[in-house]
XYZ file of C-alpha atoms in Angstrom:
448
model
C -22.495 -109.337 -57.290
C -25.473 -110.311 -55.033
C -27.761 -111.241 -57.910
C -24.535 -113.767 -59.194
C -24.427 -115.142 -56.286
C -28.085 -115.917 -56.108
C -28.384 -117.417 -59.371
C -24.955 -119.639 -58.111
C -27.218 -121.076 -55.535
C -29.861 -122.455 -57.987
C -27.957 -124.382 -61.084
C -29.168 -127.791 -60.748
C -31.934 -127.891 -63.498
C -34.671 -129.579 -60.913
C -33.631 -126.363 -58.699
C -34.985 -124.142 -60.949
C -38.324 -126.960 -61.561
C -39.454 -126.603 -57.901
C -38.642 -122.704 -57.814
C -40.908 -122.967 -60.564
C -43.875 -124.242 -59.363
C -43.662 -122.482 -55.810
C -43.550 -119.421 -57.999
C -47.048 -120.378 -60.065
C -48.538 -121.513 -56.246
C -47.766 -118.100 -55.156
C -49.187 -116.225 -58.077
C -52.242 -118.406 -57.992
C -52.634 -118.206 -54.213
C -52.434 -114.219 -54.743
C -55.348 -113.824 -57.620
C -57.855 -116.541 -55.601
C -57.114 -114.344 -52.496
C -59.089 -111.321 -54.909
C -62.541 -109.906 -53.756
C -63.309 -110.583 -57.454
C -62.323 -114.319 -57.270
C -65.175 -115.657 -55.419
C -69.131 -114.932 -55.950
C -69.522 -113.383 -52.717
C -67.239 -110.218 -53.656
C -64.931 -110.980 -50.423
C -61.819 -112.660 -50.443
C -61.883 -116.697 -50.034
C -58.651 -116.051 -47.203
C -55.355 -117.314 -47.291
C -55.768 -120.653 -46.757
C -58.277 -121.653 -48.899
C -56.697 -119.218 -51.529
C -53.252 -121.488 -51.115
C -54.865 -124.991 -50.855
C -56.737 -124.209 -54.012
C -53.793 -122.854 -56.126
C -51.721 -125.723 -54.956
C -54.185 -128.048 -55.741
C -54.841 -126.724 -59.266
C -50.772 -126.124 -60.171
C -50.044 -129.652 -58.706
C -53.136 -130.961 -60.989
C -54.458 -132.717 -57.516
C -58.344 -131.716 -57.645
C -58.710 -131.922 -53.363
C -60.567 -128.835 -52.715
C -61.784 -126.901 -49.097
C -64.520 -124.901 -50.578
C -66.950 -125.908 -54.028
C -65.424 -125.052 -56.519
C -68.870 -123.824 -58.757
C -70.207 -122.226 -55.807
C -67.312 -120.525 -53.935
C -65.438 -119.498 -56.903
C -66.715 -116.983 -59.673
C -66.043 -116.801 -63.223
C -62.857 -115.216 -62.728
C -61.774 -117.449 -60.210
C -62.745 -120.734 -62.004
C -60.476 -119.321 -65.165
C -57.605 -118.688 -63.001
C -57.908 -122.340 -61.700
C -58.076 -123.526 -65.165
C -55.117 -121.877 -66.377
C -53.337 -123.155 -63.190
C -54.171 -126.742 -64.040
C -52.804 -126.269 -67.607
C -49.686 -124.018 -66.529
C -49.220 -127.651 -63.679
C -49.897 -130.113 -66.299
C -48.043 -128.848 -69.181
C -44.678 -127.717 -66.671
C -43.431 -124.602 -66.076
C -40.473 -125.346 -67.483
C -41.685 -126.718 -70.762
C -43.773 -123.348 -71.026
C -40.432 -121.466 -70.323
C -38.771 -123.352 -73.365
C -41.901 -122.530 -75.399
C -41.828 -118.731 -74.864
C -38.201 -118.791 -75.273
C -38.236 -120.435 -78.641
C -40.944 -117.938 -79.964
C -39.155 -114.942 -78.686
C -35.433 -115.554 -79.551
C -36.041 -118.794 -82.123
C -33.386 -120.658 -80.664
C -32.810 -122.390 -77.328
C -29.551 -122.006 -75.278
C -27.791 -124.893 -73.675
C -29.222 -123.948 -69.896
C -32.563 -124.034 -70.819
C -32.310 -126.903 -72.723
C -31.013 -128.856 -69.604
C -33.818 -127.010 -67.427
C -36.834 -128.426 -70.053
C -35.473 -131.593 -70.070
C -35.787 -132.359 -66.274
C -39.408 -131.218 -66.361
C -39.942 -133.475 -69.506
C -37.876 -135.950 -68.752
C -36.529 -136.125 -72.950
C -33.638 -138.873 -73.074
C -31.791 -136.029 -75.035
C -31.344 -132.456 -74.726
C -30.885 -132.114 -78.223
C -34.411 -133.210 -79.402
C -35.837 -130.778 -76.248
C -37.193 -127.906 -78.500
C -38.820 -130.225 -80.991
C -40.313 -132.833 -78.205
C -41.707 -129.382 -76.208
C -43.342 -128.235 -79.688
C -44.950 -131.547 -79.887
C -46.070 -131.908 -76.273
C -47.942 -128.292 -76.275
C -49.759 -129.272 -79.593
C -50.444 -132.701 -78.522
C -52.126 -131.553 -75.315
C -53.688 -129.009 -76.910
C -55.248 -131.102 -79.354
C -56.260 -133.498 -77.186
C -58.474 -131.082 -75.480
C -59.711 -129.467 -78.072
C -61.470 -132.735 -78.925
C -62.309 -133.326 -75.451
C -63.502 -130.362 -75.224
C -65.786 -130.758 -78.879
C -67.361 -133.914 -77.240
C -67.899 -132.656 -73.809
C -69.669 -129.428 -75.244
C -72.234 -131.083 -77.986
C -73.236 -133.469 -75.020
C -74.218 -130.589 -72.602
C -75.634 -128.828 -75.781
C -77.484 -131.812 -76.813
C -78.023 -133.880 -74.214
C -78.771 -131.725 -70.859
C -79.587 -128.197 -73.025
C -77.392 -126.276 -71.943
C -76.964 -122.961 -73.796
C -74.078 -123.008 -76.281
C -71.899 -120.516 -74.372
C -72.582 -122.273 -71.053
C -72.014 -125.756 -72.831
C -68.506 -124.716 -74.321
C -67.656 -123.364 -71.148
C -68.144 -126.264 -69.251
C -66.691 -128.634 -72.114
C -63.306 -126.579 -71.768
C -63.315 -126.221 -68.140
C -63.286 -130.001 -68.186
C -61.372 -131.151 -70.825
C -58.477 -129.487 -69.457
C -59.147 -130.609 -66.233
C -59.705 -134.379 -67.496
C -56.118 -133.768 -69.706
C -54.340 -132.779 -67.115
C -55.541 -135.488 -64.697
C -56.732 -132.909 -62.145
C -60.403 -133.249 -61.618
C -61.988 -129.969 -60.638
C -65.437 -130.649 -61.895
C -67.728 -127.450 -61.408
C -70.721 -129.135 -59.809
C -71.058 -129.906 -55.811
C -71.319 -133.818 -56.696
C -68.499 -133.675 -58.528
C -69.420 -135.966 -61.756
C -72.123 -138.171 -59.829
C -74.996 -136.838 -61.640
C -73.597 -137.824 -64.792
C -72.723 -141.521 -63.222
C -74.783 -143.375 -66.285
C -73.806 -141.281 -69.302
C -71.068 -143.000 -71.591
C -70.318 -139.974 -73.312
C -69.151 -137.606 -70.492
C -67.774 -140.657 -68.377
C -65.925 -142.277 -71.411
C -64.648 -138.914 -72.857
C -62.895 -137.788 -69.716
C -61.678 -141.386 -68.833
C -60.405 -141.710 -71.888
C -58.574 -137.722 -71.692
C -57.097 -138.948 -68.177
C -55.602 -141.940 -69.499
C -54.219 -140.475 -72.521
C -52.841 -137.430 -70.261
C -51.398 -140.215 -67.975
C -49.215 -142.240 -70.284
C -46.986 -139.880 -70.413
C -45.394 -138.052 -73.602
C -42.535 -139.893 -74.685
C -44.955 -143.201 -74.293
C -47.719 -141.424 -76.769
C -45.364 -140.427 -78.828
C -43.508 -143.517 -79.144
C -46.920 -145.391 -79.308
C -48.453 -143.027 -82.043
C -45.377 -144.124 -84.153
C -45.335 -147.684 -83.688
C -48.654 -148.732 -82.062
C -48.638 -151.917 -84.832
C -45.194 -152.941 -83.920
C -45.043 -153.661 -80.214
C -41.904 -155.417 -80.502
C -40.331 -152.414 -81.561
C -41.775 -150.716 -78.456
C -38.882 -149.161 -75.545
C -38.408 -150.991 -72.184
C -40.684 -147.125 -70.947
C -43.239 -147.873 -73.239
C -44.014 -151.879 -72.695
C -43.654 -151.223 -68.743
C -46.196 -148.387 -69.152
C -48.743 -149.909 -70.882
C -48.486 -153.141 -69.297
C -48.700 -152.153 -65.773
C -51.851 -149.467 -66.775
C -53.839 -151.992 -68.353
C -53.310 -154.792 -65.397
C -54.378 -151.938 -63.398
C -57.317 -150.656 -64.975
C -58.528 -153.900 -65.339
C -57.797 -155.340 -61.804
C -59.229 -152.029 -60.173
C -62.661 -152.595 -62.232
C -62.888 -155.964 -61.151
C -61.968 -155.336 -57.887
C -64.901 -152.599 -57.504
C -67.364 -154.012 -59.081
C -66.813 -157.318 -56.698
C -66.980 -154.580 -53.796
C -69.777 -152.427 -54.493
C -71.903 -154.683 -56.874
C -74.595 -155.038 -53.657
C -73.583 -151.863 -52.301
C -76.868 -149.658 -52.746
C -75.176 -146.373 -52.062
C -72.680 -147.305 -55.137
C -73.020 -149.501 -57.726
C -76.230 -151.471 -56.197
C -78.658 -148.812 -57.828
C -77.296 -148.826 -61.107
C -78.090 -151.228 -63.965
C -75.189 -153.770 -65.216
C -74.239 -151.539 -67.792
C -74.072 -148.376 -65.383
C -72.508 -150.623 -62.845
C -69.579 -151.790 -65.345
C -68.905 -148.379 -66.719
C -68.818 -146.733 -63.191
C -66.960 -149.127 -61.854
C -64.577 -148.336 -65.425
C -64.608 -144.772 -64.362
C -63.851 -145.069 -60.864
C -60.547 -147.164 -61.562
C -59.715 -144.728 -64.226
C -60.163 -142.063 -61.508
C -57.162 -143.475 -59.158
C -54.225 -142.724 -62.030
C -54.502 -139.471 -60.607
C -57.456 -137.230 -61.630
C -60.133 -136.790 -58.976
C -62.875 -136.954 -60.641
C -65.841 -139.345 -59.311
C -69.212 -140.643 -60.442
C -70.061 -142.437 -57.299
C -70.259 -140.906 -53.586
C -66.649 -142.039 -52.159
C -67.450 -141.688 -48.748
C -70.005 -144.539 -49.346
C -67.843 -147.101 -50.636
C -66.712 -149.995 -48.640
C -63.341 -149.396 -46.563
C -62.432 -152.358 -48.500
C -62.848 -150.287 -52.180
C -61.154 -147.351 -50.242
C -57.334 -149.210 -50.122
C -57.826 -150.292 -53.511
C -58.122 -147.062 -53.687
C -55.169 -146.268 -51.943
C -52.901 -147.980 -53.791
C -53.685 -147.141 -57.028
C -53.574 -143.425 -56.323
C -50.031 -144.464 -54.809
C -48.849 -145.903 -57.889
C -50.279 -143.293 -60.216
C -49.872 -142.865 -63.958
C -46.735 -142.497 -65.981
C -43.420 -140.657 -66.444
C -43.433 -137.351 -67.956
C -47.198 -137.208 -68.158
C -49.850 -135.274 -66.050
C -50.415 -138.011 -63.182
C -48.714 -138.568 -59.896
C -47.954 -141.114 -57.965
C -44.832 -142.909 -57.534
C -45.621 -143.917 -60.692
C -46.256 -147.087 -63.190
C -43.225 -147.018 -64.998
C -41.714 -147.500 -60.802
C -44.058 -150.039 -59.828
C -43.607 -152.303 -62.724
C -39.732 -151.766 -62.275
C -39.451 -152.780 -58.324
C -41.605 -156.265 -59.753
C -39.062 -157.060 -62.490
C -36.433 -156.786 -59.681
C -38.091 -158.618 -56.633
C -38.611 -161.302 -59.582
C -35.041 -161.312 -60.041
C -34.280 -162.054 -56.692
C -36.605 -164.317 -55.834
C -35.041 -166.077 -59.281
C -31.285 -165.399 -58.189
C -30.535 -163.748 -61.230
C -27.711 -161.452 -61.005
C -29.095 -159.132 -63.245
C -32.362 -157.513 -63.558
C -33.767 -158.347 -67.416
C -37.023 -156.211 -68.959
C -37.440 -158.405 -72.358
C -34.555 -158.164 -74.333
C -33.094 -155.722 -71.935
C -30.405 -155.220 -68.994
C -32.292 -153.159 -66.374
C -29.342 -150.068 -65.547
C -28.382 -150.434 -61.629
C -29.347 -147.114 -61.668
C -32.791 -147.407 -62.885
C -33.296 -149.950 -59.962
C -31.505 -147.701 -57.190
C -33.897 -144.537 -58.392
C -37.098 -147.192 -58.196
C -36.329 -148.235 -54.641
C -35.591 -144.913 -53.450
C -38.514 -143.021 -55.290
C -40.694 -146.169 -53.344
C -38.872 -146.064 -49.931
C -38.995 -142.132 -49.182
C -42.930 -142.289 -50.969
C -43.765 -144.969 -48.159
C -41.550 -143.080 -45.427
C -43.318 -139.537 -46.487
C -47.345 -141.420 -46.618
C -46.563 -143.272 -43.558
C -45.461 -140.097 -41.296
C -48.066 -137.722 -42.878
C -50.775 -140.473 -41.750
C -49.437 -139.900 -38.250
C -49.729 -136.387 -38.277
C -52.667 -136.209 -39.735
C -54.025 -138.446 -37.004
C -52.730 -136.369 -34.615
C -54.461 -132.989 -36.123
C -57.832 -134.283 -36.708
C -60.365 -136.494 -34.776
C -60.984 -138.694 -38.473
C -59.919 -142.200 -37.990
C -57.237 -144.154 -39.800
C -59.590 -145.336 -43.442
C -60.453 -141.861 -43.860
C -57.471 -140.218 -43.215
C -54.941 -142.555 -45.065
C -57.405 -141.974 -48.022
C -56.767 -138.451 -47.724
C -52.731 -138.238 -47.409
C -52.011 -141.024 -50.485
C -54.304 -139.018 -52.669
C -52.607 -135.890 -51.889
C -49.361 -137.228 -51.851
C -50.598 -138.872 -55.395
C -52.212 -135.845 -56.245
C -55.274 -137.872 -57.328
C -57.660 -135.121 -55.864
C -60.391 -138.316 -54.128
C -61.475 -137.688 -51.019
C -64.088 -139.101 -48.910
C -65.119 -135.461 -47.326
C -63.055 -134.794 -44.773
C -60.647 -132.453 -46.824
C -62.383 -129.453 -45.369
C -62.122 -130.920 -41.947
C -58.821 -131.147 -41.131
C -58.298 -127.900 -39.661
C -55.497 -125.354 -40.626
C -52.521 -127.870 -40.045
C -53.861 -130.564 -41.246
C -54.690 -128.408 -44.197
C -50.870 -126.995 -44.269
C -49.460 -130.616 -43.980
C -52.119 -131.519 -47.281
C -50.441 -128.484 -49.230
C -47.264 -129.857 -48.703
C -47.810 -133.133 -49.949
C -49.607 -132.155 -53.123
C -46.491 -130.167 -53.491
C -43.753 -132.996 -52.907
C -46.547 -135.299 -54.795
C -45.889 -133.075 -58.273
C -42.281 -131.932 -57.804
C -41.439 -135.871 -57.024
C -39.509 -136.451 -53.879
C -36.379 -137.283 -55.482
C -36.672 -133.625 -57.736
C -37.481 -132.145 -54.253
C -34.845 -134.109 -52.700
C -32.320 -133.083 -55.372
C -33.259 -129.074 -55.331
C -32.173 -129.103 -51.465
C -28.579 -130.654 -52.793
C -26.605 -127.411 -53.173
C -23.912 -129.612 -55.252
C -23.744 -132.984 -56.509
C -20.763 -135.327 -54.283
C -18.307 -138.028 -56.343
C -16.930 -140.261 -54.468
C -13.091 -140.804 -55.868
C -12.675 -144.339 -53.881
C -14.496 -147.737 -52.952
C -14.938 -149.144 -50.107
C -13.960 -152.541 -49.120
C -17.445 -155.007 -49.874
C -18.618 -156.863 -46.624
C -22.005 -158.796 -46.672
C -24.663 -158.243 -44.322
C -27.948 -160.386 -43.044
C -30.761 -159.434 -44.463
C -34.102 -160.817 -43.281
């Protein structure tokens, strides 16, 4: 009786999402915490045990202690299969293991993979899940083939060693969360194409989002055949991979500690690479806590837009940012309805795009105060630090292991409500959904 009445309390499918990935924090927190996990034989603490398990789940890449040096073999596994069991879902790995076990899916866990893959219907969940594990798979397998003949090749690295470090990162890259297992994080490799190109390229892909890649893999040649998700998608990502090169390569061109000491052609792919870097993955081949304050809110807001739906970035993402444009264009055109192309834009669609954006601003904008509160940083440094954990972009300009226990607490919670999605979060609270069986008489207010 007291186990049905537990399960009664958790039946709404993004419930069962956020259980989910509090349950894979947990078990990470609990193997880091192991003597064996770190090179020095003693445990790495709580803390740093639970920042770095939340980070790796919630494919964020913010870290408290270096990750090569702190962590040993074991430990560095364990955060790589956190960072795949975060970027491919724990519910999508659910529906997996259920299909091989029993060969057929039931109706609940249908509903429960479809909220963490956001499929338009349950019906095409077990086939879409299929495709999604060997897609991602694949994906870093040939990440993974690139990343390892260039530290075989290039930097002579012993074959082991090289496909170690090829894996490591490809799923890393993939999943958008950019643990990199050197202290500089990728800035030794700032002028070599092949490393920087191969993971840009793996975060982008990972960052689309599935039902985009698939859709595009099927009908990259016929764009007008393309879904109202798909042209948003790949609109709003290129306008923003393009404006965030130009944008830092106008601010650091001079900047000696940056781009200055680089040739043009390390200076254009750097700056490439760094506004690759924002959609999430926190990888870096230039020293963030020199760049200009200026390149820092660039910064910020891409991190706070992020990637796209049903992929491995966060933010609020692209897919939400391009929406909330169509409809301020709307307005400003006094249109009565809200047109993407050849298409009506749902009023729901817009009401979930201003909500996700208003409690994402609300959530940044009181975490910035508290974190000003807990540390002595000031506001650049610390507003850098809160959108890219609530973005779960992982860039940091070195204060992460600074902030002191709260402020570390209050980063573990946004890297949490940064993956989950505040309106998931916001829904798993919601013991029932409410329908309201009246209307209200319409009045108009002044707005402005």
């Amino acid at each position: 009786m007291a186990r049905g009445s537990l399960l009664s309390r958790f039946q709404h499918p993004t419930q069962v999402v956020v259980l989910g990935f509090g349950a894979a924090v947990l078990l990470g927190s609990l193997l880091l915490a192991l003597p064996v996990a770190t090179t020095s034989g003693e445990s790495a603490g709580w803390l740093a045990a639970l920042f770095t398990a939340t980070s790796a789940v919630c494919v964020t890449g913010l870290v408290v202690v270096d990750t090569a040096g702190h962590w040993s073999a074991f430990g560095e596994v364990v955060i790589a299969g956190l960072i795949q069991v975060g970027g491919l879902g724990i519910m999508t790995l659910a529906t997996v293991f259920t299909v091989l076990v029993s060969g057929r899916i039931g109706l609940r866990v249908r509903i429960l993979a479809q909220a963490e893959t956001k499929t338009l219907s349950m019906a095409d969940v077990r086939v879409v899940v299929g495709k999604v594990v060997l897609f991602s798979l694949a994906c870093e397998a040939a990440v993974a083939t690139v990343l390892t003949a260039r530290f075989l090749l290039g930097y002579g690295e012993p074959f082991g060693r090289a496909l170690y470090l090829g894996v490591f990162h490809a799923i890393s890259s993939f999943n958008n969360a950019g643990f990199a297992l050197w202290p500089d994080n990728l800035v030794r490799f700032v002028g070599d194409p092949w490393i920087c190109l191969a993971i840009a390229l793996a975060v982008i892909v990972g960052g689309l989002g599935f039902p985009v890649v698939f859709e595009l893999l099927k009908t990259w040649r016929q764009p007008r055949r393309w879904s109202m998700l798909t042209r948003v998608t790949v609109a709003v990502t290129a306008v923003l991979l393009v404006a965030g090169t130009l944008v830092f390569l106008g601010t650091e061109w001079h900047n000696l500690r940056t781009l200055g000491a680089l040739d043009d052609p390390g200076k254009f792919l750097a700056a490439f690479f760094t506004a690759v870097m924002p959609r999430t993955a926190g990888f870096n081949s230039l020293d963030i806590s020199q760049m200009h304050p200026s390149s820092w809110l660039a910064t910020d807001v891409l991190m706070f837009v992020g990637g796209g739906s049903a992929g491995t970035a966060g933010g609020i993402k692209v897919t939400t940012f391009g929406l909330l444009a169509f409809v301020i264009w709307a307005e400003l055109r006094g249109e009565p309805q809200v047109n993407v192309g050849r298409r009506r834009l749902s009023e729901q669609a817009q009401r979930q795009a201003i909500s996700l954006a208003v409690i994402s601003v609300g959530l940044v904008a009181v975490s910035t105060y508290l974190m000003l509160v807990f540390t002595p940083h000031n506001l650049d440094r610390v507003l850098f630090e809160v959108v890219s954990a609530f973005g779960t972009a992982g860039l940091s300009t070195g204060i992460t292991a600074d902030t002191g226990t709260a402020g570390q607490l209050l980063l573990v919670l946004l890297m949490f409500v940064g993956r989950t999605g505040p309106l998931t979060l916001g829904s798993a609270l919601a013991l029932k959904q409410r329908t309201r069986h009246y209307e209200l008489p319409e009045q108009s207010v002044i707005v402005g």
